[in-house]
Coordinates of C-alpha atoms in Angstrom, one line a residue:
X1160 CA 0.0 0.0 0.0
X1161 CA 1.2 3.5 -0.9
X1162 CA 2.4 5.8 1.9
X1163 CA 1.6 8.8 -0.1
X1164 CA -0.1 9.4 -3.5
X1165 CA 1.3 11.4 -6.4
X1166 CA -0.1 14.7 -7.2
X1167 CA -3.1 14.6 -9.4
X1168 CA -4.3 11.3 -8.1
X1169 CA -7.4 11.4 -5.8
X1170 CA -8.2 8.7 -3.3
X1171 CA -11.9 7.9 -3.1
X1172 CA -12.3 7.3 0.6
X1173 CA -15.9 6.4 0.1
X1174 CA -15.0 3.5 -2.1
X1175 CA -12.4 2.1 0.3
X1176 CA -13.3 -1.2 2.1
X1177 CA -11.7 -3.8 4.2
X1178 CA -10.1 -5.5 1.2
X1179 CA -8.0 -2.6 0.1
X1180 CA -8.1 0.9 -1.4
X1181 CA -9.2 2.4 -4.7
X1182 CA -7.3 5.2 -6.5
X1183 CA -9.7 6.6 -9.2
X1184 CA -9.5 9.2 -12.0
X1185 CA -11.9 10.1 -14.7
X1186 CA -10.5 7.5 -17.0
X1187 CA -9.3 4.7 -14.8
X1188 CA -9.1 3.4 -11.2
X1189 CA -6.3 1.7 -9.3
X1190 CA -7.6 -0.8 -6.8
X1191 CA -5.6 -2.8 -4.3
X1192 CA -6.9 -5.9 -2.7
X1193 CA -4.5 -7.8 -0.5
X1194 CA -1.1 -7.9 -2.3
X1195 CA -2.6 -7.3 -5.8
X1196 CA -3.1 -4.1 -7.6
X1197 CA -5.9 -3.9 -10.3
X1198 CA -6.5 -1.3 -13.0
X1199 CA -10.3 -1.1 -13.4
X1200 CA -11.2 0.2 -16.8
X1201 CA -13.6 -0.8 -19.7
X1202 CA -10.8 -2.5 -21.4
X1203 CA -9.8 -5.8 -19.8
X1204 CA -6.3 -6.2 -18.4
X1205 CA -3.9 -8.4 -20.4
X1206 CA -0.6 -8.3 -18.4
X1207 CA 0.2 -9.6 -14.9
X1208 CA 3.5 -8.2 -13.5
X1209 CA 5.0 -9.4 -10.2
X1210 CA 7.5 -7.3 -8.3
X1211 CA 8.7 -8.6 -4.9
X1212 CA 5.6 -10.0 -3.3
X1213 CA 3.1 -7.6 -4.9
X1214 CA 1.3 -8.4 -8.2
X1215 CA 0.0 -5.7 -10.7
X1216 CA -2.8 -6.7 -13.1
X1217 CA -2.4 -4.0 -15.9
X1218 CA -2.6 -3.3 -19.6
X1219 CA 0.3 -4.1 -21.9
X1220 CA 0.1 -1.2 -24.3
X1221 CA 0.8 1.7 -21.8
X1222 CA 3.9 0.1 -20.5
X1223 CA 5.2 -1.0 -23.9
X1224 CA 4.8 2.5 -25.2
X1225 CA 7.2 3.9 -22.6
X1226 CA 9.3 1.0 -21.4
X1227 CA 11.8 -0.4 -23.8
X1228 CA 12.6 -3.3 -21.6
X1229 CA 9.1 -4.6 -21.5
X1230 CA 8.6 -3.9 -25.3
X1231 CA 11.4 -6.2 -26.3
X1232 CA 10.6 -9.0 -24.1
X1233 CA 8.9 -12.1 -25.4
X1234 CA 6.1 -12.3 -22.8
X1235 CA 4.9 -15.6 -21.8
X1236 CA 1.2 -16.4 -21.9
X1237 CA -0.4 -16.7 -18.4
X1238 CA -1.2 -20.2 -17.2
X1239 CA -4.4 -18.9 -15.9
X1240 CA -5.5 -17.6 -19.5
X1241 CA -5.3 -14.1 -18.1
X1242 CA -3.0 -12.9 -21.0
X1243 CA 0.7 -12.5 -20.3
X1244 CA 2.7 -12.6 -17.1
X1245 CA 6.1 -11.0 -16.2
X1246 CA 8.2 -11.3 -13.1
X1247 CA 10.7 -8.4 -12.5
X1248 CA 13.6 -9.7 -10.5
X1249 CA 15.7 -7.3 -8.4
X1250 CA 13.7 -4.3 -9.5
X1251 CA 15.4 -1.2 -7.8
X1252 CA 13.0 0.5 -5.3
X1253 CA 10.7 -2.5 -5.1
X1254 CA 6.9 -2.6 -5.5
X1255 CA 6.4 1.0 -4.3
X1256 CA 8.7 2.4 -6.9
X1257 CA 7.1 0.3 -9.7
X1258 CA 3.7 1.5 -8.6
X1259 CA 4.6 5.2 -9.1
X1260 CA 6.1 4.3 -12.5
X1261 CA 3.0 2.4 -13.5
X1262 CA 0.8 5.4 -12.8
X1263 CA 3.3 7.6 -14.9
X1264 CA 2.8 5.2 -17.8
X1265 CA -0.9 5.6 -17.5
X1266 CA -0.4 9.4 -17.9
X1267 CA -1.0 10.4 -14.4
X1268 CA 0.8 13.4 -12.9
X1269 CA 4.2 12.5 -11.3
X1270 CA 5.3 13.7 -7.8
X1271 CA 9.1 13.9 -7.7
X1272 CA 10.7 14.5 -4.3
X1273 CA 14.1 13.8 -2.5
X1274 CA 12.7 10.6 -1.0
X1275 CA 11.7 8.9 -4.3
X1276 CA 13.9 10.5 -7.0
X1277 CA 16.8 8.0 -6.7
X1278 CA 14.6 5.0 -6.9
X1279 CA 12.6 6.4 -9.8
X1280 CA 15.8 7.3 -11.6
X1281 CA 17.1 3.6 -11.1
X1282 CA 13.8 2.1 -12.0
X1283 CA 13.3 4.1 -15.1
X1284 CA 16.8 3.0 -16.2
X1285 CA 15.9 -0.6 -15.5
X1286 CA 12.8 -0.3 -17.7
X1287 CA 14.8 1.6 -20.4
X1288 CA 12.3 4.6 -20.3
X1289 CA 14.4 6.9 -22.6
X1290 CA 13.5 9.5 -25.1
X1291 CA 13.7 7.0 -27.9
X1292 CA 10.2 5.8 -27.0
X1293 CA 8.6 9.0 -25.9
X1294 CA 9.5 12.7 -25.5
X1295 CA 9.8 13.7 -21.9
X1296 CA 10.1 10.1 -20.8
X1297 CA 10.9 9.2 -17.1
X1298 CA 14.8 9.1 -17.5
X1299 CA 14.9 12.7 -18.7
X1300 CA 12.5 14.0 -16.0
X1301 CA 14.4 12.3 -13.2
X1302 CA 17.8 13.4 -14.4
X1303 CA 16.7 17.0 -14.7
X1304 CA 15.3 16.9 -11.2
X1305 CA 18.5 15.5 -9.8
X1306 CA 20.6 18.0 -11.6
X1307 CA 18.7 21.2 -11.0
X1308 CA 16.9 20.6 -7.8
X1309 CA 18.6 17.9 -5.6
X1310 CA 22.3 18.7 -6.2
X1311 CA 21.7 22.5 -5.4
X1312 CA 20.4 21.7 -1.9
X1313 CA 22.5 20.4 0.9
X1314 CA 19.6 18.8 2.8
X1315 CA 18.1 17.2 -0.4
X1316 CA 21.4 15.8 -1.4
X1317 CA 21.8 14.2 2.1
X1318 CA 18.3 12.7 1.8
X1319 CA 18.9 11.3 -1.6
X1320 CA 22.3 9.8 -0.5
X1321 CA 20.6 8.0 2.4
X1322 CA 17.9 6.6 0.0
X1323 CA 20.7 5.2 -2.3
X1324 CA 21.9 2.8 0.5
X1325 CA 19.3 0.2 -0.8
X1326 CA 19.8 0.8 -4.5
X1327 CA 23.1 -0.7 -5.1
X1328 CA 24.6 -1.2 -7.7
X1329 CA 22.2 1.0 -9.8
X1330 CA 22.7 4.3 -7.8
X1331 CA 26.5 3.7 -8.2
X1332 CA 26.4 3.0 -11.9
X1333 CA 24.2 6.0 -12.6
X1334 CA 26.6 8.2 -10.7
X1335 CA 23.9 9.3 -8.3
X1336 CA 26.1 8.6 -5.3
X1337 CA 29.2 10.2 -6.8
X1338 CA 27.4 13.3 -7.7
X1339 CA 25.6 13.7 -4.3
X1340 CA 29.0 13.1 -2.5
X1341 CA 30.8 15.6 -4.6
X1342 CA 28.0 18.2 -4.0
X1343 CA 28.1 17.6 -0.3
X1344 CA 31.8 17.8 -0.2
X1345 CA 32.0 21.0 -2.1
X1346 CA 29.6 22.6 0.3
X1347 CA 31.3 21.1 3.4
X1348 CA 34.8 22.2 2.1
X1349 CA 33.6 25.8 2.3
X1350 CA 33.2 25.4 6.1
X1351 CA 36.0 27.6 7.1
X1352 CA 35.0 30.5 4.7
X1353 CA 31.3 30.2 5.8
X1354 CA 32.2 30.1 9.4
X1355 CA 34.5 33.2 9.0
X1356 CA 31.5 35.1 7.3
X1357 CA 29.3 34.1 10.2
X1358 CA 27.1 32.1 7.9
X1359 CA 27.7 28.9 9.7
X1360 CA 29.6 27.8 12.8
X1361 CA 32.6 25.4 12.4
X1362 CA 31.4 21.8 11.9
X1363 CA 27.8 22.7 11.0
X1364 CA 27.8 19.8 8.6
X1365 CA 29.1 17.2 11.0
X1366 CA 25.6 15.8 12.1
X1367 CA 24.2 15.4 8.7
X1368 CA 27.3 13.7 7.3
X1369 CA 27.6 11.5 10.4
X1370 CA 24.0 10.3 9.9
X1371 CA 25.2 8.4 6.6
X1372 CA 26.3 4.8 6.5
X1373 CA 30.1 4.2 6.5
X1374 CA 30.5 3.6 2.8
X1375 CA 28.9 7.0 1.8
X1376 CA 30.7 8.7 4.7
X1377 CA 34.0 7.5 3.5
X1378 CA 33.2 8.8 -0.1
X1379 CA 32.4 12.2 1.3
X1380 CA 35.4 12.4 3.6
X1381 CA 37.7 11.3 0.7
X1382 CA 36.2 14.0 -1.5
X1383 CA 36.6 16.7 1.2
X1384 CA 40.2 15.8 1.8
X1385 CA 40.9 16.1 -2.1
X1386 CA 39.4 19.6 -1.9
X1387 CA 42.1 20.7 0.5
X1388 CA 40.1 20.8 3.8
X1389 CA 42.2 21.3 6.8
X1390 CA 43.2 17.9 8.5
X1391 CA 42.0 18.9 11.9
X1392 CA 38.5 19.6 10.5
X1393 CA 38.6 16.1 8.9
X1394 CA 39.6 14.5 12.3
X1395 CA 36.9 16.3 14.2
X1396 CA 34.3 15.0 11.7
X1397 CA 35.7 11.5 12.1
X1398 CA 35.5 11.8 15.9
X1399 CA 31.9 13.0 15.6
X1400 CA 31.0 9.9 13.4
X1401 CA 32.8 7.5 15.8
X1402 CA 30.9 8.8 18.8
X1403 CA 27.6 8.2 16.9
X1404 CA 28.2 4.9 15.4
X1405 CA 30.7 3.3 17.9
X1406 CA 28.9 3.6 21.4
X1407 CA 31.9 2.0 23.0
X1408 CA 34.1 5.0 22.2
X1409 CA 32.4 7.0 24.9
X1410 CA 31.7 4.1 27.3
X1411 CA 34.0 4.3 30.4
X1412 CA 36.1 1.1 30.4
X1413 CA 36.6 0.8 34.2
X1414 CA 35.6 -2.8 34.0
X1415 CA 38.5 -3.5 31.8
X1416 CA 41.2 -1.7 33.9
X1417 CA 43.7 -3.3 36.2
X1418 CA 42.5 -6.7 37.3
X1419 CA 38.7 -6.2 36.9
X1420 CA 38.6 -7.6 33.5
X1421 CA 35.5 -9.2 32.0
X1422 CA 32.8 -7.6 34.2
X1423 CA 32.0 -4.8 31.6
X1424 CA 28.9 -3.8 29.7
X1425 CA 31.0 -3.2 26.6
X1426 CA 32.6 -6.6 26.7
X1427 CA 29.2 -8.2 27.3
X1428 CA 27.7 -6.5 24.3
X1429 CA 30.5 -7.6 22.1
X1430 CA 30.3 -11.1 23.2
X1431 CA 26.5 -11.0 22.6
X1432 CA 27.3 -10.0 19.0
X1433 CA 25.6 -6.6 19.0
X1434 CA 25.8 -2.9 20.2
X1435 CA 22.9 -0.7 20.8
X1436 CA 22.8 3.1 20.2
X1437 CA 19.4 4.4 21.3
X1438 CA 16.9 2.3 19.3
X1439 CA 19.4 1.3 16.7
X1440 CA 21.1 -2.1 17.0
X1441 CA 24.4 -2.6 15.3
X1442 CA 25.9 -6.0 14.5
X1443 CA 29.4 -6.9 15.5
X1444 CA 30.4 -7.3 11.9
X1445 CA 29.1 -3.8 11.1
X1446 CA 31.0 -2.2 14.1
X1447 CA 34.2 -3.9 12.8
X1448 CA 33.6 -2.6 9.3
X1449 CA 33.2 1.0 10.7
X1450 CA 36.2 0.9 12.9
X1451 CA 38.5 -0.3 10.2
X1452 CA 37.1 2.2 7.7
X1453 CA 37.6 5.1 10.1
X1454 CA 41.3 4.0 10.8
X1455 CA 41.9 3.8 7.0
X1456 CA 40.8 7.5 6.4
X1457 CA 42.5 9.2 9.3
X1458 CA 44.7 12.1 8.0
X1459 CA 48.3 11.3 8.1
X1460 CA 49.3 14.6 9.9
X1461 CA 50.7 13.8 13.4
X1462 CA 49.2 17.0 14.9
X1463 CA 45.8 16.6 13.4
X1464 CA 44.4 14.1 15.9
X1465 CA 44.8 13.7 19.7
X1466 CA 46.6 10.8 21.4
X1467 CA 43.5 10.3 23.6
X1468 CA 41.2 9.7 20.5
X1469 CA 43.8 7.3 18.9
X1470 CA 44.0 5.2 22.1
X1471 CA 40.2 5.0 22.2
X1472 CA 40.3 3.8 18.6
X1473 CA 42.9 1.3 19.4
X1474 CA 40.9 -0.1 22.4
X1475 CA 37.7 -0.5 20.2
X1476 CA 39.8 -2.0 17.4
X1477 CA 41.1 -4.6 19.6
X1478 CA 37.8 -5.5 21.1
X1479 CA 36.3 -6.0 17.5
X1480 CA 39.4 -7.9 16.3
X1481 CA 40.2 -5.3 13.6
X1482 CA 42.7 -6.2 10.9
X1483 CA 46.3 -6.6 12.5
X1484 CA 47.7 -4.1 10.0
X1485 CA 45.3 -1.4 11.0
X1486 CA 45.9 -2.1 14.7
X1487 CA 49.7 -1.9 14.1
X1488 CA 49.2 1.5 12.3
X1489 CA 47.3 2.9 15.3
X1490 CA 50.0 1.7 17.6
X1491 CA 52.6 3.5 15.6
X1492 CA 50.6 6.7 15.5
X1493 CA 50.0 6.5 19.3
X1494 CA 53.8 6.0 19.8
X1495 CA 54.5 9.3 17.8
X1496 CA 52.4 11.4 20.3
X1497 CA 52.8 9.2 23.5
X1498 CA 53.9 12.3 25.5
X1499 CA 50.3 13.6 25.3
X1500 CA 48.7 10.5 26.9
X1501 CA 47.7 9.8 30.6
X1502 CA 47.6 6.6 32.5
X1503 CA 43.8 6.2 32.1
X1504 CA 44.2 6.4 28.3
X1505 CA 47.0 4.0 28.3
X1506 CA 45.0 1.3 30.1
X1507 CA 44.0 -0.8 27.1
X1508 CA 41.2 -3.3 27.8
X1509 CA 42.5 -6.9 28.1
X1510 CA 39.7 -8.3 26.1
X1511 CA 42.3 -10.8 24.7
X1512 CA 44.9 -10.6 27.4
X1513 CA 47.1 -8.3 25.2
X1514 CA 47.2 -5.2 27.5
X1515 CA 50.9 -5.0 28.3
X1516 CA 51.9 -6.4 24.9
X1517 CA 50.1 -3.6 23.0
X1518 CA 51.3 -0.9 25.4
X1519 CA 54.9 -2.3 25.0
X1520 CA 54.6 -1.9 21.3
X1521 CA 53.5 1.6 21.7
X1522 CA 56.5 2.4 23.8
X1523 CA 58.7 0.8 21.3
X1524 CA 57.3 2.9 18.5
X1525 CA 57.8 6.0 20.6
X1526 CA 61.4 5.2 21.2
X1527 CA 62.0 4.6 17.6
X1528 CA 60.3 7.8 16.8
X1529 CA 62.3 9.7 19.3
X1530 CA 65.5 8.3 18.0
X1531 CA 64.7 9.2 14.5
X1532 CA 63.6 12.7 15.4
X1533 CA 66.5 13.1 17.9
X1534 CA 64.2 14.3 20.6
X1535 CA 66.4 14.2 23.6
X1536 CA 65.0 17.1 25.6
X1537 CA 64.7 16.5 29.4
X1538 CA 61.2 17.5 29.4
X1539 CA 60.0 14.9 27.0
X1540 CA 62.0 12.1 28.7
X1541 CA 60.6 13.2 32.1
X1542 CA 57.0 13.2 30.8
X1543 CA 57.3 9.7 29.2
X1544 CA 59.0 8.1 32.1
X1545 CA 56.5 9.5 34.6
X1546 CA 53.7 8.2 32.3
X1547 CA 55.1 4.7 32.1
X1548 CA 56.0 4.5 35.8
X1549 CA 52.4 5.4 36.6
X1550 CA 51.2 2.8 34.2
X1551 CA 53.5 0.3 35.8
X1552 CA 52.1 1.1 39.2
X1553 CA 48.6 0.5 37.8
X1554 CA 49.2 -2.9 36.1
X1555 CA 51.3 -4.0 39.2
X1556 CA 48.0 -4.3 41.0
X1557 CA 47.1 -7.3 38.8
X1558 CA 47.8 -10.4 40.8
X1559 CA 47.9 -12.4 37.6
X1560 CA 50.6 -10.3 36.0
X1561 CA 53.7 -12.4 35.7
X1562 CA 57.1 -11.0 36.8
X1563 CA 58.6 -11.3 33.3
X1564 CA 56.0 -9.1 31.7
X1565 CA 56.5 -6.5 34.5
X1566 CA 60.3 -6.5 34.2
X1567 CA 60.3 -6.3 30.4
X1568 CA 58.1 -3.3 30.5
X1569 CA 60.1 -1.7 33.4
X1570 CA 63.3 -2.1 31.4
X1571 CA 61.6 -0.7 28.2
X1572 CA 63.0 2.9 28.6
X1573 CA 66.8 3.4 28.2
X1574 CA 68.9 4.0 31.3
X1575 CA 69.2 7.8 30.7
X1576 CA 65.4 8.2 30.3
X1577 CA 64.8 8.4 33.9
X1578 CA 66.2 11.3 35.9
X1579 CA 64.7 9.8 39.1
X1580 CA 63.7 6.3 39.8
X1581 CA 61.1 7.2 42.5
X1582 CA 58.2 6.3 40.3
X1583 CA 59.9 2.9 39.4
X1584 CA 60.4 2.1 43.0
X1585 CA 56.7 2.8 43.7
X1586 CA 55.7 0.5 40.9
X1587 CA 58.0 -2.3 42.1
X1588 CA 56.9 -1.9 45.8
X1589 CA 53.2 -2.2 44.5
X1590 CA 54.1 -5.4 42.6
X1591 CA 55.7 -6.9 45.7
X1592 CA 52.8 -6.0 47.8
X1593 CA 50.4 -7.5 45.4
X1594 CA 52.6 -10.7 45.1
X1595 CA 53.6 -11.5 48.6
X1596 CA 54.6 -15.1 47.9
X1597 CA 57.2 -14.0 45.3
X1598 CA 60.4 -16.0 45.8
X1599 CA 63.5 -14.2 47.0
X1600 CA 65.4 -14.7 43.8
X1601 CA 62.5 -13.1 41.9
X1602 CA 62.6 -10.1 44.3
X1603 CA 66.2 -9.7 43.7
X1604 CA 65.7 -10.0 40.1
X1605 CA 63.0 -7.3 40.0
X1606 CA 64.9 -4.8 42.2
X1607 CA 67.8 -5.0 39.9
X1608 CA 65.8 -2.9 37.5
X1609 CA 65.9 0.0 39.9
X1610 CA 68.9 2.2 40.2
X1611 CA 69.2 3.0 43.9
X1612 CA 71.5 6.0 43.1
X1613 CA 68.5 7.6 41.4
X1614 CA 66.2 7.5 44.4
X1615 CA 65.4 10.7 46.3
X1616 CA 66.2 10.9 50.0
X1617 CA 62.5 10.4 50.8
X1618 CA 62.4 7.3 48.7
X1619 CA 65.6 6.0 50.2
X1620 CA 64.2 6.6 53.7
X1621 CA 61.1 4.6 52.8
X1622 CA 63.0 1.7 51.1
X1623 CA 65.4 1.4 54.0
X1624 CA 62.5 0.3 56.2
X1625 CA 60.7 -1.7 53.5
X1626 CA 60.8 -5.4 54.6
X1627 CA 59.4 -6.4 51.1
X1628 CA 62.8 -5.6 49.6
X1629 CA 65.7 -8.0 49.6
X1630 CA 68.4 -7.3 52.2
X1631 CA 71.0 -6.6 49.5
X1632 CA 68.7 -3.9 48.0
X1633 CA 68.2 -2.3 51.4
X1634 CA 72.0 -2.2 51.8
X1635 CA 72.4 -0.5 48.5
X1636 CA 69.7 1.9 49.3
X1637 CA 71.4 2.9 52.6
X1638 CA 74.7 3.3 50.8
X1639 CA 73.1 5.5 48.2
X1640 CA 71.4 7.6 50.8
X1641 CA 74.7 8.2 52.6
X1642 CA 76.4 9.2 49.4
X1643 CA 73.6 11.6 48.7
X1644 CA 74.0 13.1 52.2
X1645 CA 77.7 13.4 51.9
X1646 CA 77.4 15.1 48.5
X1647 CA 74.7 17.6 49.8
X1648 CA 77.0 18.3 52.8
X1649 CA 79.9 19.0 50.7
X1650 CA 77.9 21.4 48.5
X1651 CA 76.6 23.2 51.6
X1652 CA 80.1 23.4 53.0
X1653 CA 81.5 24.9 50.0
X1654 CA 78.7 27.5 49.9
X1655 CA 79.3 28.4 53.5
X1656 CA 83.0 28.8 53.0
X1657 CA 82.3 31.1 50.0
X1658 CA 79.9 33.2 52.1
X1659 CA 82.5 33.4 55.0
X1660 CA 85.2 34.6 52.6
X1661 CA 83.0 37.3 51.1
X1662 CA 80.9 38.3 54.1
X1663 CA 83.1 37.1 56.9
X1664 CA 80.2 35.4 58.5
X1665 CA 80.7 33.7 61.9
X1666 CA 78.9 30.3 61.9
X1667 CA 80.6 28.4 64.7
X1668 CA 77.5 26.2 65.5
X1669 CA 77.2 25.3 61.8
X1670 CA 80.8 24.2 61.7
X1671 CA 80.2 22.1 64.8
X1672 CA 77.3 20.4 63.2
X1673 CA 79.4 19.7 60.0
X1674 CA 82.0 18.0 62.2
X1675 CA 79.4 16.0 63.9
X1676 CA 77.8 14.9 60.6
X1677 CA 81.2 13.9 59.2
X1678 CA 81.8 11.8 62.3
X1679 CA 78.4 10.1 61.7
X1680 CA 79.3 9.5 58.1
X1681 CA 82.3 7.7 59.2
X1682 CA 80.3 5.7 61.7
X1683 CA 77.8 4.9 59.0
X1684 CA 80.5 3.5 56.7
X1685 CA 81.6 1.3 59.6
X1686 CA 78.0 0.1 60.1
X1687 CA 77.7 -0.5 56.4
X1688 CA 80.7 -2.9 56.5
X1689 CA 79.0 -4.6 59.6
X1690 CA 75.7 -5.0 57.8
X1691 CA 77.5 -6.6 54.8
X1692 CA 79.2 -9.1 57.2
X1693 CA 75.9 -9.7 58.9
X1694 CA 74.3 -10.3 55.5
X1695 CA 76.8 -13.0 54.6
X1696 CA 76.4 -14.7 58.0
X1697 CA 72.7 -14.7 57.6
X1698 CA 72.8 -16.1 54.2
X1699 CA 75.2 -18.8 55.5
X1700 CA 72.7 -19.7 58.2
X1701 CA 69.9 -19.9 55.6
X1702 CA 71.9 -22.1 53.4
X1703 CA 72.6 -24.6 56.3
X1704 CA 68.9 -25.3 56.5
X1705 CA 68.0 -28.6 54.9
X1706 CA 66.7 -28.7 51.3
X1707 CA 63.5 -30.3 52.6
X1708 CA 62.8 -27.5 55.0
X1709 CA 63.3 -24.8 52.3
X1710 CA 61.2 -26.6 49.7
X1711 CA 58.4 -27.2 52.3
X1712 CA 58.2 -23.9 54.1
X1713 CA 60.0 -21.5 51.7
X1714 CA 61.5 -18.2 52.6
X1715 CA 59.0 -17.5 55.4
X1716 CA 60.0 -20.4 57.4
X1717 CA 63.7 -19.7 56.8
X1718 CA 63.2 -16.1 57.9
X1719 CA 61.6 -17.2 61.1
X1720 CA 64.5 -19.4 61.9
X1721 CA 67.1 -16.7 61.2
X1722 CA 65.1 -14.3 63.3
X1723 CA 65.5 -16.7 66.2
X1724 CA 69.4 -16.9 65.7
X1725 CA 71.7 -15.1 68.3
X1726 CA 73.2 -13.0 65.6
X1727 CA 69.9 -11.5 64.5
X1728 CA 68.8 -10.9 68.1
X1729 CA 72.1 -9.2 69.0
X1730 CA 72.0 -6.9 65.9
X1731 CA 68.4 -6.0 66.5
X1732 CA 69.1 -5.0 70.1
X1733 CA 72.1 -2.9 69.0
X1734 CA 70.0 -1.2 66.3
X1735 CA 67.2 -0.5 68.7
X1736 CA 69.3 1.0 71.3
X1737 CA 71.9 3.0 69.4
X1738 CA 71.4 3.3 65.6
X1739 CA 67.8 4.4 65.6
X1740 CA 68.6 7.2 68.2
X1741 CA 71.7 8.2 66.1
X1742 CA 69.5 8.3 63.0
X1743 CA 66.9 10.4 64.7
X1744 CA 69.5 12.9 66.0
X1745 CA 71.1 13.0 62.5
X1746 CA 67.9 13.9 60.8
X1747 CA 67.2 16.7 63.4
X1748 CA 70.7 18.1 62.8
X1749 CA 70.1 18.1 59.0
X1750 CA 67.0 20.0 59.4
X1751 CA 68.5 22.7 61.6
X1752 CA 71.5 22.9 59.4
X1753 CA 69.3 23.4 56.4
X1754 CA 67.5 26.2 58.2
X1755 CA 70.7 28.0 59.2
X1756 CA 72.1 27.9 55.8
X1757 CA 69.0 29.2 54.2
X1758 CA 68.9 32.1 56.8
X1759 CA 72.5 33.0 56.1

């Protein structure tokens, strides 16, 4: 049944019954009963045409007069002795379009509009309704309407392009799609000029273009790029399209972070094979096509698109199992702008247990890009090292993360990339806290990644009391701390000497504290040697334990046995009574000294 009637055709409501409708003019009447249309006239019908599931009982002559296709067919007699019968397979536009063409053939007025023009143009081509058979035939009328009406209007061109989605390959072969895309691209490419003249705001065309299916959207974007539109405008439009057609782009992926993998609405939707955007349901296959297409048309300019959006695209591409080559391309592009990322962006969903592997590739691409560009500025190094150390601290919370993966990632940056290892120490400590049963040799292996000389005094103070660290690492931290203190003191001493020579300042109390601190340094060196000897004795006691005890109870049992030893008890008493007080006094002196030097 028709949704709307062409102009000039009157519907006789008083002749409508439960069986169908009747469309009547002075000469003829079109009546529909069930799925069959009849032409009621004084001349009996002699042709039965089937289009899809609808049958049209009509007269042969009006159609043969205007339709070359029907005229050259050898029509088969109907088995019902009705006359002739014809079945039109794959007729563009279906039965509704054929119904309008049929009325045109009977000489009724034609109502052309943006919603039916594409299907009527394709249908007229199918039936070969050219000027050869009659002047002003349907091909000529539809072509003129397309050229002079549709292509001059932005909104009409969008409407026609949408209607072409179900008219392949006819709309492509007749260049309807190309002409609409070119018209839209030309108008959109004037966006900057129009916005500058206050005719339109920037991006006024994004919504309309984003309403199209991915194939037509790509055609328009390609045409706009060819007309010289700025890359950042192209990227904004792509981002707009992705937000509309890929709901997962804006979904918070908290369920895929850290070790909370799997309990996520996005992942559930993917596994169910569909995504919903409002009332529109998208298949997984369609979503995959969209993400792959968008990646392929991203402008090559590095500055045109944000690192955050690239990482979002990468996450969705992984979830939908996009082509490996396209995923690799995204990884390279992210690596080039990695300094603009943050930790939350970098936490890629472990839909396929590839979180660290993908991030590792991104870091490798960044290092390759940095080496190629010779970007050796301290600020960039500091930014990336901080980002990766924060990322390490996040993934360290995953109890299923193996030590090898963690270590490989921790060693990804070159030695000179980190000015300070505090962030790396925090990540290692988090990993040790999350994996309390980690064997001693693995703890040593992990702590070797960290350079104790690059720890700040605050980090050294924390590490020195951290019972999760191996004893050897604690000793290295203590030594590094004392070296830092000595260097700081020597620098202060030189500064004070300089001030005394220029200003003849009298700082007797300061000099006394210097002497006391020097004495404490010498004492510390002695204690360091004692600690090293103690460490060797403790290790010897541990090795004396039977293999059976060590295999059964592990380090915890051994540590309990060592703590009961006479050496351990003696050292603990000495440390409790003497060293801690000395350390406390030393810290107090350092604070007082720092204040006096700042005053002077």
